[in-house]
């Protein structure tokens, strides 16, 4: 989604802003722009398309040591230079960048137009600089606060004024905003990645915060001037983790990082002696955990498939009724909150609007909601009642890969804790601990299949439609495999439980519609093999992901990807990685933009309901 970066300091602002915007590219955008202040004048440059277009339009020697920049993902008004941010007031003295949606912009626009203001864009955001201008009497902070009182909706905003050099005013309500504290320089951005090259000292803004920043200091208040205390945090990862490290794309790099990211997520959390795990952030006593009689896990997209896998696992090993629900559904469904139910929200970004608002809705009804997130300091971990960081490290590619296996890791640990508190013996617990500890090596083995998987992907890259089929624990993995292929190759793919095939979808099987079957060595293996035969009988090509040495599957399938034999509940890990690689190679073969697929954004923050609603 849209990205914000603001800078004030001693250096050339234009260069820093464009570089910061490039770091935000991964969020998804369709245009970008900057506004730089110098000699009581703001220079605004905006361009449709890639940031390279903007970069080409910005003069190398553009003077100015403060300014703001933005990557836009269009919501109101078509994608063109004019609708890109920053937006200005009629005098050109005020520039703003805005993430979020101003819900009452039509009424505000009408009112301002009647007062003589001329609007030049189709955006909701343009009302902001005009409102600030209306209230401006020499104090930008005061004018921004007055403006905010008239806005309904969500925002992360940064504003600058030509007559107040090296000063930025930021505000947050529903869209992330982070302050970066450097040596004689300050940053405001929607995401720490924009400023990581300069500082790791950050302050996360909260809803209702207004922050006023100059080169060396900042002050945070609410809209009515009441001081708000802030804590400075240190970002726990390095800028190097945001580089491609010799890989052609971030997605491939992130797929190959999984042995390390899974290991990080388990570090210090496995208890080998007791055959269980430890998760410090749950904020729950053992007694409280034992009282839980149901678990509901909410998430969107890939995170929802991690949630679904873990709901299966919880029922299987801990014998607790568990369900995964889509946050976009729960959010509008008036959920029934039961006191014995423990709720989780799973989100890589920690900012997904549907998940965040679903969480708030549940909390409003008295639920205890724990978060499983990757981005430290993001909104969900800050507002949840406890939870677990997955420690995946920054995930830049829009298509989630390593965060998925890290989400599984965190929730497997939780499931193990719950299982050991109930039915599971120490011996069985130890088997799971050992199997988890071995996962990084198992994933390394799978990664060695890269060129074999590439060959298979190349062979079927011209097909227009795919099925992905699994059962039980690998059913959500089939859904994830289909989503991965769709997102980055734009090939139609459907994930199904293999048992459902004969209830309708089998009508679509023909010689040119491949089915990818997941065949773990578990109690459902025979069932899946029958489903493979149903497809074979209808001449459907079969790609199987099976366990090393499975001759029967090899005989039926046209192509096989053999994964190592693992503990029966660990197949989701070793089977999802080949599917990620499969989607990746197909997309590369078709010449797609793997890291930034069309129409998608890394973090879907198109929020419509403010925190206070
Ligand atoms: C994953 O490949 C997707 N791009 C998308 O489905 C994503 O998982 C979803 O939007 C949820 O994001 P979150 O984990 O940041 O909440």
XYZ file of C-alpha atoms and ligand atoms in Angstrom:
629
model
C 0.000 0.000 0.000
C 1.006 3.674 0.012
C 4.294 4.611 1.633
C 5.457 7.771 3.375
C 8.903 9.145 4.024
C 9.872 12.516 5.486
C 13.296 13.976 6.252
C 14.777 16.997 7.992
C 18.490 17.392 8.661
C 21.686 18.659 7.051
C 21.864 16.429 3.984
C 20.338 16.713 0.529
C 16.700 15.796 1.146
C 15.753 14.826 -2.421
C 18.300 11.996 -2.565
C 17.303 10.647 0.843
C 13.590 10.816 0.030
C 13.938 9.001 -3.302
C 16.139 6.349 -1.687
C 13.598 5.942 1.132
C 10.786 5.565 -1.410
C 12.760 2.856 -3.174
C 12.961 0.969 0.104
C 9.165 1.187 0.282
C 8.650 -0.068 -3.274
C 7.901 -3.556 -1.996
C 4.646 -2.372 -0.429
C 3.179 -1.908 -3.912
C 2.465 1.453 -5.613
C 1.554 3.022 -8.912
C 3.065 6.534 -8.691
C 5.381 8.519 -6.469
C 6.449 12.045 -5.625
C 8.451 14.346 -3.384
C 8.228 17.889 -2.059
C 11.476 19.540 -0.982
C 11.816 22.850 0.883
C 14.463 25.482 0.161
C 14.522 29.278 0.521
C 10.894 29.522 1.616
C 9.717 27.535 -1.391
C 8.566 23.947 -1.861
C 9.440 22.108 -5.074
C 6.974 19.326 -5.838
C 7.821 16.598 -8.368
C 5.409 13.702 -9.014
C 5.438 10.887 -11.528
C 3.195 8.033 -12.543
C 4.793 4.582 -12.667
C 8.084 3.364 -11.263
C 10.256 5.377 -8.885
C 12.890 5.405 -11.610
C 10.538 7.812 -13.474
C 10.537 10.097 -10.451
C 14.283 9.771 -10.019
C 14.818 10.791 -13.647
C 12.653 13.878 -13.113
C 14.409 15.078 -9.939
C 17.362 17.380 -10.732
C 20.573 15.985 -9.209
C 21.327 19.298 -7.522
C 17.820 20.021 -6.214
C 18.620 22.061 -3.097
C 16.879 21.622 0.259
C 17.484 19.760 3.491
C 13.901 18.871 4.369
C 10.934 17.402 2.590
C 8.417 14.606 2.215
C 7.892 11.751 -0.242
C 5.161 9.243 -1.051
C 4.406 6.107 -3.019
C 0.724 6.020 -3.992
C -1.513 2.989 -4.475
C -4.588 4.548 -6.035
C -7.903 4.457 -4.193
C -9.564 7.735 -5.229
C -8.848 8.963 -8.732
C -6.943 7.424 -11.593
C -3.234 6.762 -11.661
C -1.550 9.881 -13.082
C 1.069 12.485 -12.161
C -1.478 14.919 -10.765
C -3.192 12.498 -8.387
C 0.160 11.338 -6.999
C 1.253 12.779 -3.629
C 2.487 15.162 -2.201
C -0.577 17.408 -2.458
C -0.400 21.154 -1.935
C -2.620 24.049 -0.975
C -3.398 26.764 -3.517
C -0.437 28.940 -2.459
C 2.007 26.049 -2.867
C 3.403 26.831 0.603
C 2.014 23.651 2.227
C 2.661 20.071 1.112
C 1.279 16.893 2.639
C 1.536 13.161 2.108
C -1.288 10.937 3.305
C -1.910 7.221 3.721
C -5.426 6.016 4.512
C -8.842 7.201 3.433
C -10.655 10.445 4.293
C -14.251 9.280 4.440
C -15.890 12.725 4.591
C -13.800 14.233 1.810
C -16.778 14.899 -0.469
C -18.491 17.082 2.138
C -15.201 18.851 2.960
C -14.456 19.397 -0.702
C -17.900 20.931 -1.278
C -17.496 23.245 1.669
C -13.997 24.365 0.680
C -15.064 24.833 -2.945
C -17.902 27.079 -1.765
C -15.267 29.088 0.121
C -13.363 29.604 -3.137
C -10.787 26.789 -3.017
C -9.910 25.261 -6.378
C -9.243 21.505 -6.347
C -6.938 20.127 -8.989
C -6.909 16.381 -8.219
C -9.534 13.646 -7.844
C -8.125 12.425 -4.542
C -9.647 12.370 -1.072
C -6.283 13.565 0.298
C -6.285 16.976 -1.363
C -8.732 18.340 1.219
C -5.948 18.094 3.814
C -3.532 20.800 2.543
C -6.466 23.133 1.823
C -7.840 22.670 5.333
C -4.392 23.221 6.868
C -4.036 26.361 4.788
C -7.433 27.609 5.972
C -6.334 27.342 9.614
C -2.717 28.458 9.136
C -1.688 31.608 10.978
C 2.066 31.072 11.183
C 2.029 27.794 13.140
C 1.916 24.541 11.137
C 1.397 22.330 14.194
C -1.654 24.313 15.266
C -3.108 24.316 11.756
C -2.604 20.551 11.327
C -4.328 19.868 14.638
C -7.242 22.072 13.653
C -7.459 20.282 10.305
C -7.468 16.841 11.977
C -10.534 17.822 13.993
C -12.467 17.981 10.703
C -11.274 14.686 9.199
C -13.221 11.436 9.420
C -11.424 8.285 8.359
C -7.914 6.965 8.612
C -4.614 8.646 8.156
C -0.893 8.698 8.480
C 0.002 12.248 7.467
C 3.161 14.300 7.228
C 2.975 18.017 6.439
C 5.608 20.670 5.732
C 5.417 24.433 5.235
C 7.754 26.528 3.084
C 7.987 29.196 5.790
C 8.864 26.726 8.570
C 12.088 25.190 7.261
C 13.317 21.870 8.618
C 10.101 21.154 10.462
C 7.631 18.329 9.860
C 4.293 17.693 11.492
C 3.047 14.095 11.461
C -0.189 12.535 12.665
C -1.509 9.019 12.892
C -4.961 7.500 13.029
C -5.210 4.002 11.594
C -2.223 4.165 9.217
C 1.282 3.493 10.521
C 3.784 6.257 11.184
C 7.255 5.861 12.683
C 9.758 8.506 13.765
C 13.450 7.805 13.136
C 16.030 9.592 15.301
C 19.402 10.142 13.637
C 22.474 12.281 14.406
C 21.273 15.802 13.680
C 18.540 14.454 11.418
C 15.034 13.057 11.809
C 12.790 10.892 9.691
C 9.082 10.188 9.570
C 7.930 7.175 7.603
C 5.179 4.637 7.277
C 7.680 1.825 7.735
C 11.135 1.602 9.343
C 12.610 0.191 6.130
C 12.580 3.707 4.627
C 15.057 4.989 7.231
C 17.077 1.911 8.142
C 20.101 3.108 6.172
C 20.398 6.039 8.606
C 19.093 5.039 11.995
C 17.776 2.148 14.062
C 16.437 4.383 16.838
C 12.719 4.690 16.306
C 9.512 5.770 17.993
C 6.297 4.093 16.899
C 3.398 6.545 16.729
C 0.010 5.484 18.013
C -3.473 6.419 16.897
C -4.266 9.945 18.017
C -0.601 11.067 18.111
C 0.583 14.294 16.552
C 4.355 14.643 16.315
C 6.339 17.788 15.596
C 9.868 17.180 14.407
C 12.912 19.310 13.710
C 16.553 18.302 13.061
C 17.354 17.454 16.660
C 14.146 17.075 18.628
C 10.574 15.885 18.577
C 7.469 16.417 20.644
C 4.382 14.220 20.708
C 0.945 15.344 21.809
C -2.627 14.453 21.077
C -4.846 16.593 18.931
C -5.737 18.754 21.992
C -2.133 19.472 22.943
C -1.897 16.995 25.817
C 1.674 15.620 25.966
C 2.067 11.936 25.084
C 5.125 10.098 26.378
C 6.992 7.953 23.920
C 9.561 5.210 24.204
C 12.523 4.999 21.875
C 13.031 1.456 20.492
C 15.919 -0.063 18.598
C 15.139 -1.949 15.399
C 16.448 -5.487 15.838
C 17.592 -6.227 12.287
C 20.094 -4.824 9.825
C 19.867 -3.013 6.535
C 21.768 -5.952 4.981
C 18.665 -8.097 5.479
C 16.884 -5.837 3.030
C 19.357 -6.458 0.217
C 18.974 -9.202 -2.378
C 22.331 -10.702 -1.418
C 23.163 -11.955 -4.896
C 19.710 -13.425 -5.535
C 17.856 -12.087 -8.591
C 14.709 -11.415 -6.544
C 13.696 -10.969 -2.923
C 11.249 -13.843 -3.246
C 13.951 -16.340 -4.163
C 16.192 -15.017 -1.404
C 13.373 -15.335 1.122
C 12.544 -18.887 0.016
C 16.179 -19.838 0.535
C 16.354 -18.130 3.921
C 13.812 -20.496 5.448
C 16.197 -22.848 7.245
C 17.559 -19.831 9.159
C 14.228 -18.044 9.648
C 12.584 -21.187 11.037
C 15.567 -21.717 13.327
C 15.314 -18.109 14.595
C 11.636 -18.616 15.364
C 12.418 -21.682 17.504
C 15.511 -20.322 19.220
C 15.244 -20.683 22.996
C 11.637 -21.825 22.696
C 11.983 -25.623 22.493
C 12.148 -27.559 25.762
C 13.803 -30.838 24.833
C 13.796 -32.284 28.380
C 10.060 -31.860 28.910
C 9.044 -32.429 25.293
C 7.296 -29.073 25.157
C 7.915 -25.406 24.291
C 8.074 -21.972 25.946
C 6.465 -18.821 24.594
C 7.074 -15.860 26.860
C 4.769 -13.310 25.264
C 1.463 -15.090 25.721
C 0.824 -13.248 29.010
C -1.135 -16.260 30.267
C -0.540 -18.576 33.209
C -0.590 -22.349 32.757
C -3.841 -22.383 34.662
C -5.405 -19.911 32.230
C -4.128 -21.916 29.271
C -5.648 -25.087 30.707
C -9.040 -23.333 30.987
C -9.113 -22.601 27.235
C -11.762 -24.763 25.615
C -11.651 -23.431 22.084
C -9.185 -21.571 19.860
C -10.123 -19.310 16.962
C -7.406 -17.978 14.686
C -8.066 -15.011 12.398
C -6.004 -13.943 9.429
C -6.034 -13.033 5.745
C -4.443 -14.568 2.645
C -1.354 -16.651 3.201
C -1.525 -16.006 6.944
C -5.008 -17.528 6.946
C -3.576 -20.762 5.526
C -0.990 -20.842 8.304
C -3.895 -20.285 10.695
C -5.872 -23.116 9.126
C -2.933 -25.530 9.308
C -2.567 -24.785 12.979
C -6.271 -25.165 13.685
C -5.976 -28.688 12.233
C -2.877 -29.319 14.330
C -4.418 -28.066 17.572
C -7.365 -30.399 17.170
C -5.102 -33.272 16.195
C -2.463 -33.078 18.897
C -4.028 -30.979 21.668
C -7.628 -32.139 21.163
C -8.941 -28.579 21.496
C -11.687 -27.477 19.113
C -10.027 -24.959 16.830
C -11.037 -22.970 13.758
C -9.398 -20.565 11.401
C -11.545 -17.686 10.210
C -10.992 -15.012 7.598
C -10.614 -11.640 9.263
C -12.534 -9.931 6.456
C -15.568 -12.077 7.333
C -15.337 -11.935 11.131
C -14.962 -8.196 10.997
C -18.464 -7.661 9.642
C -20.178 -10.680 11.148
C -20.898 -9.478 14.699
C -18.862 -12.338 16.175
C -20.108 -14.210 19.220
C -17.385 -13.986 21.859
C -17.211 -16.886 24.250
C -15.223 -16.487 27.501
C -13.592 -19.931 27.182
C -12.287 -19.162 23.695
C -8.773 -17.942 23.071
C -8.373 -15.831 19.944
C -5.279 -15.392 17.817
C -4.677 -12.993 14.958
C -1.915 -13.894 12.528
C -0.328 -11.208 10.379
C 3.120 -10.859 8.850
C 2.877 -7.077 8.609
C 0.884 -6.528 11.780
C -0.993 -3.831 9.855
C -3.534 -5.677 7.679
C -6.696 -3.624 8.093
C -9.150 -6.543 8.022
C -7.190 -8.410 10.690
C -6.582 -5.357 12.847
C -10.234 -4.331 12.827
C -11.409 -7.886 13.416
C -9.114 -7.943 16.461
C -10.516 -4.645 17.746
C -14.067 -5.871 17.250
C -13.339 -9.001 19.290
C -11.569 -7.018 22.009
C -14.512 -4.636 22.184
C -16.692 -7.648 22.947
C -14.371 -8.759 25.746
C -12.214 -11.322 23.951
C -8.588 -11.913 24.791
C -6.699 -11.726 21.480
C -3.076 -12.779 21.004
C -1.010 -11.747 17.987
C 1.371 -13.790 15.850
C 3.293 -11.153 13.902
C 6.560 -10.487 12.165
C 6.985 -6.713 12.028
C 8.134 -5.556 15.438
C 6.299 -2.492 16.739
C 3.489 -2.755 14.193
C -0.068 -2.065 15.272
C -1.358 -5.593 15.962
C 1.414 -6.549 18.419
C 0.999 -3.222 20.166
C -2.766 -3.528 20.549
C -3.111 -7.272 21.123
C -3.309 -8.753 24.612
C -0.041 -10.615 24.180
C 1.490 -12.785 21.525
C 4.512 -14.049 19.746
C 6.918 -12.507 17.269
C 7.859 -14.975 14.555
C 11.327 -13.418 13.957
C 11.273 -14.112 10.262
C 13.292 -10.977 9.475
C 12.081 -8.434 6.922
C 9.973 -9.971 4.165
C 10.178 -7.721 1.124
C 8.621 -9.756 -1.718
C 4.874 -9.220 -1.907
C 4.311 -12.978 -2.011
C 4.813 -14.299 1.484
C 7.104 -17.320 1.844
C 9.409 -17.323 4.854
C 6.838 -15.554 7.021
C 4.429 -18.428 6.326
C 6.800 -21.118 7.606
C 7.696 -18.910 10.575
C 4.012 -18.435 11.388
C 3.646 -22.205 11.297
C 6.672 -22.515 13.577
C 5.220 -20.166 16.204
C 1.821 -21.826 16.146
C 3.312 -25.315 16.217
C 5.106 -24.293 19.408
C 1.842 -23.071 20.879
C 0.036 -26.263 19.836
C 2.748 -28.343 21.450
C 2.429 -26.409 24.720
C -1.331 -26.969 24.699
C -0.959 -30.647 23.763
C 1.507 -31.306 26.582
C -0.873 -29.676 29.071
C -3.570 -32.089 28.020
C -3.344 -35.521 26.444
C 0.108 -35.745 24.931
C 2.765 -37.865 26.645
C 6.318 -36.682 27.234
C 7.588 -39.270 24.757
C 5.299 -38.007 21.998
C 6.141 -34.414 22.915
C 9.850 -35.178 22.621
C 9.276 -36.659 19.160
C 7.685 -33.393 18.032
C 10.471 -31.314 19.596
C 13.083 -33.433 17.806
C 11.184 -33.196 14.533
C 10.976 -29.409 14.832
C 14.665 -29.103 15.681
C 15.433 -31.089 12.514
C 13.259 -28.893 10.272
C 16.020 -26.489 9.134
C 17.990 -29.480 7.787
C 14.899 -30.944 6.144
C 14.183 -27.627 4.430
C 17.828 -27.464 3.254
C 17.259 -30.861 1.615
C 14.135 -29.569 -0.119
C 15.956 -26.450 -1.365
C 18.440 -28.692 -3.164
C 15.556 -29.723 -5.447
C 15.538 -26.258 -6.994
C 16.618 -27.172 -10.509
C 14.359 -30.245 -10.638
C 11.402 -28.083 -9.588
C 12.387 -25.476 -12.179
C 12.309 -28.128 -14.929
C 8.820 -29.235 -13.930
C 7.604 -25.639 -13.649
C 8.970 -24.855 -17.125
C 7.246 -27.928 -18.548
C 3.772 -26.812 -17.394
C 4.194 -23.027 -17.596
C 1.863 -22.744 -20.607
C -1.089 -24.377 -18.853
C -3.961 -22.033 -18.080
C -5.384 -23.693 -15.011
C -4.111 -25.832 -12.113
C -5.528 -27.751 -9.186
C -3.660 -28.062 -5.887
C -4.929 -30.925 -3.768
C -4.185 -32.058 -0.240
C -6.035 -33.522 2.721
C -5.935 -32.883 6.456
C -2.848 -30.914 7.439
C -1.788 -30.487 3.818
C -5.175 -29.164 2.648
C -4.265 -25.590 3.716
C -0.886 -26.139 2.059
C -2.694 -26.918 -1.205
C -4.621 -23.648 -0.790
C -1.358 -21.792 -0.214
C 0.258 -23.450 -3.252
C -2.636 -22.303 -5.436
C -2.518 -18.769 -4.012
C 1.227 -18.528 -4.592
C 0.880 -19.574 -8.223
C -2.020 -17.160 -8.809
C -0.360 -14.157 -7.209
C 2.916 -14.178 -9.047
C 2.325 -16.067 -12.308
C -1.304 -14.905 -12.898
C -2.263 -18.479 -13.790
C -5.636 -19.587 -12.525
C -5.197 -22.140 -9.749
C -7.646 -23.701 -7.326
C -6.803 -25.278 -4.015
C -9.100 -28.043 -2.827
C -9.196 -30.818 -0.354
C -8.669 -33.876 -2.565
C -11.806 -35.463 -1.109
C -13.967 -32.729 -2.642
C -12.747 -33.316 -6.170
C -15.459 -35.795 -7.042
C -18.155 -33.447 -5.727
C -17.812 -31.059 -8.659
C -14.353 -29.793 -9.597
C -13.450 -33.068 -11.307
C -15.600 -31.842 -14.222
C -12.726 -29.499 -15.080
C -10.057 -32.214 -15.287
C -8.704 -32.755 -18.802
C -5.362 -33.331 -20.589
C -4.234 -29.733 -20.149
C -5.227 -29.081 -16.538
C -2.486 -30.305 -14.193
C -3.214 -31.321 -10.613
C -0.553 -30.921 -7.969
C -1.143 -33.586 -5.318
C 0.398 -33.448 -1.848
C 0.986 -36.991 -0.636
C 2.507 -37.150 2.846
C 3.315 -40.435 4.476
C 0.424 -40.275 6.950
C -2.933 -41.907 7.628
C -4.500 -40.131 4.627
C -1.953 -41.316 2.059
C -4.161 -44.119 0.682
C -7.089 -41.737 0.308
C -5.018 -39.253 -1.661
C -3.672 -41.984 -3.904
C -7.297 -42.921 -4.760
C -7.948 -39.283 -5.658
C -4.858 -39.301 -7.885
C -6.271 -42.335 -9.704
C -9.576 -40.491 -10.246
C -7.659 -37.731 -12.000
C -5.456 -40.132 -13.952
C -8.544 -41.947 -15.249
C -9.618 -38.629 -16.793
C -6.231 -38.069 -18.403
C -5.307 -35.192 -16.101
C -1.550 -34.577 -15.793
C -0.324 -35.119 -12.212
C 2.548 -33.490 -10.394
C 2.994 -35.135 -7.007
C 4.848 -33.872 -3.976
C 5.544 -37.146 -2.215
C 7.856 -38.743 0.315
C 11.241 -40.059 -0.772
C 10.914 -43.677 -1.944
C 7.143 -43.673 -2.566
C 7.131 -45.936 -5.663
C 3.367 -46.165 -5.849
C 3.002 -42.408 -6.239
C 5.878 -42.281 -8.697
C 4.098 -44.810 -10.898
C 0.858 -42.830 -11.049
C 2.235 -39.288 -11.338
C 3.717 -37.702 -14.459
C 6.240 -35.809 -12.374
C 7.268 -36.178 -8.756
C 9.004 -33.914 -6.277
C 10.324 -36.104 -3.482
C 10.666 -34.515 -0.052
C 12.398 -36.126 2.943
C 10.456 -38.332 5.334
C 9.557 -36.320 8.443
C 7.320 -36.634 11.504
C 3.734 -36.895 10.196
C 2.747 -33.400 11.413
C 5.788 -31.722 9.800
C 4.729 -32.291 6.177
C 3.187 -28.804 5.860
C 6.725 -27.367 6.165
C 8.520 -29.631 3.712
C 5.638 -29.581 1.231
C 4.967 -25.868 1.099
C 8.548 -24.972 0.166
C 8.462 -26.909 -3.173
C 5.172 -25.169 -3.972
C 6.754 -21.762 -3.335
C 9.633 -22.727 -5.632
C 7.213 -24.056 -8.231
C 5.271 -20.777 -8.317
C 8.503 -18.809 -8.389
C 9.958 -20.652 -11.387
C 6.676 -20.516 -13.289
C 6.490 -16.754 -12.782
C 10.112 -16.304 -13.884
C 9.499 -18.460 -16.972
C 6.503 -16.274 -17.864
C 8.522 -13.093 -17.368
C 6.415 -11.783 -14.462
C 7.512 -9.168 -11.956
C 8.001 -11.702 -9.159
C 8.601 -9.317 -6.257
C 5.888 -6.840 -7.158
C 3.068 -8.671 -8.897
C 0.347 -6.626 -10.547
C -2.509 -5.223 -8.436
C -1.023 -6.459 -5.155
C 0.413 -4.680 -2.152
C 2.551 -6.116 0.617
C 0.439 -4.808 3.391
C -3.251 -4.269 2.746
C -4.065 -1.312 4.936
C -7.036 0.064 2.972
C -8.702 0.815 6.249
C -12.118 2.364 6.564
C -12.873 2.272 10.282
C -10.862 4.444 12.649
C -9.612 3.078 15.970
C -12.099 5.118 17.908
C -15.181 4.011 15.927
C 0.706 -13.428 0.577
O 1.503 -13.937 -0.410
C -0.153 -12.329 0.227
N 0.421 -11.345 -0.552
C -1.292 -11.949 1.133
O -2.246 -12.958 0.978
C -1.013 -11.738 2.635
O -0.651 -12.956 3.228
C -2.256 -11.144 3.311
O -2.553 -9.907 2.740
C -2.091 -11.009 4.805
O -1.026 -10.175 5.142
P -0.465 -10.114 6.614
O 0.100 -11.448 6.943
O 0.564 -9.036 6.587
O -1.620 -9.779 7.497
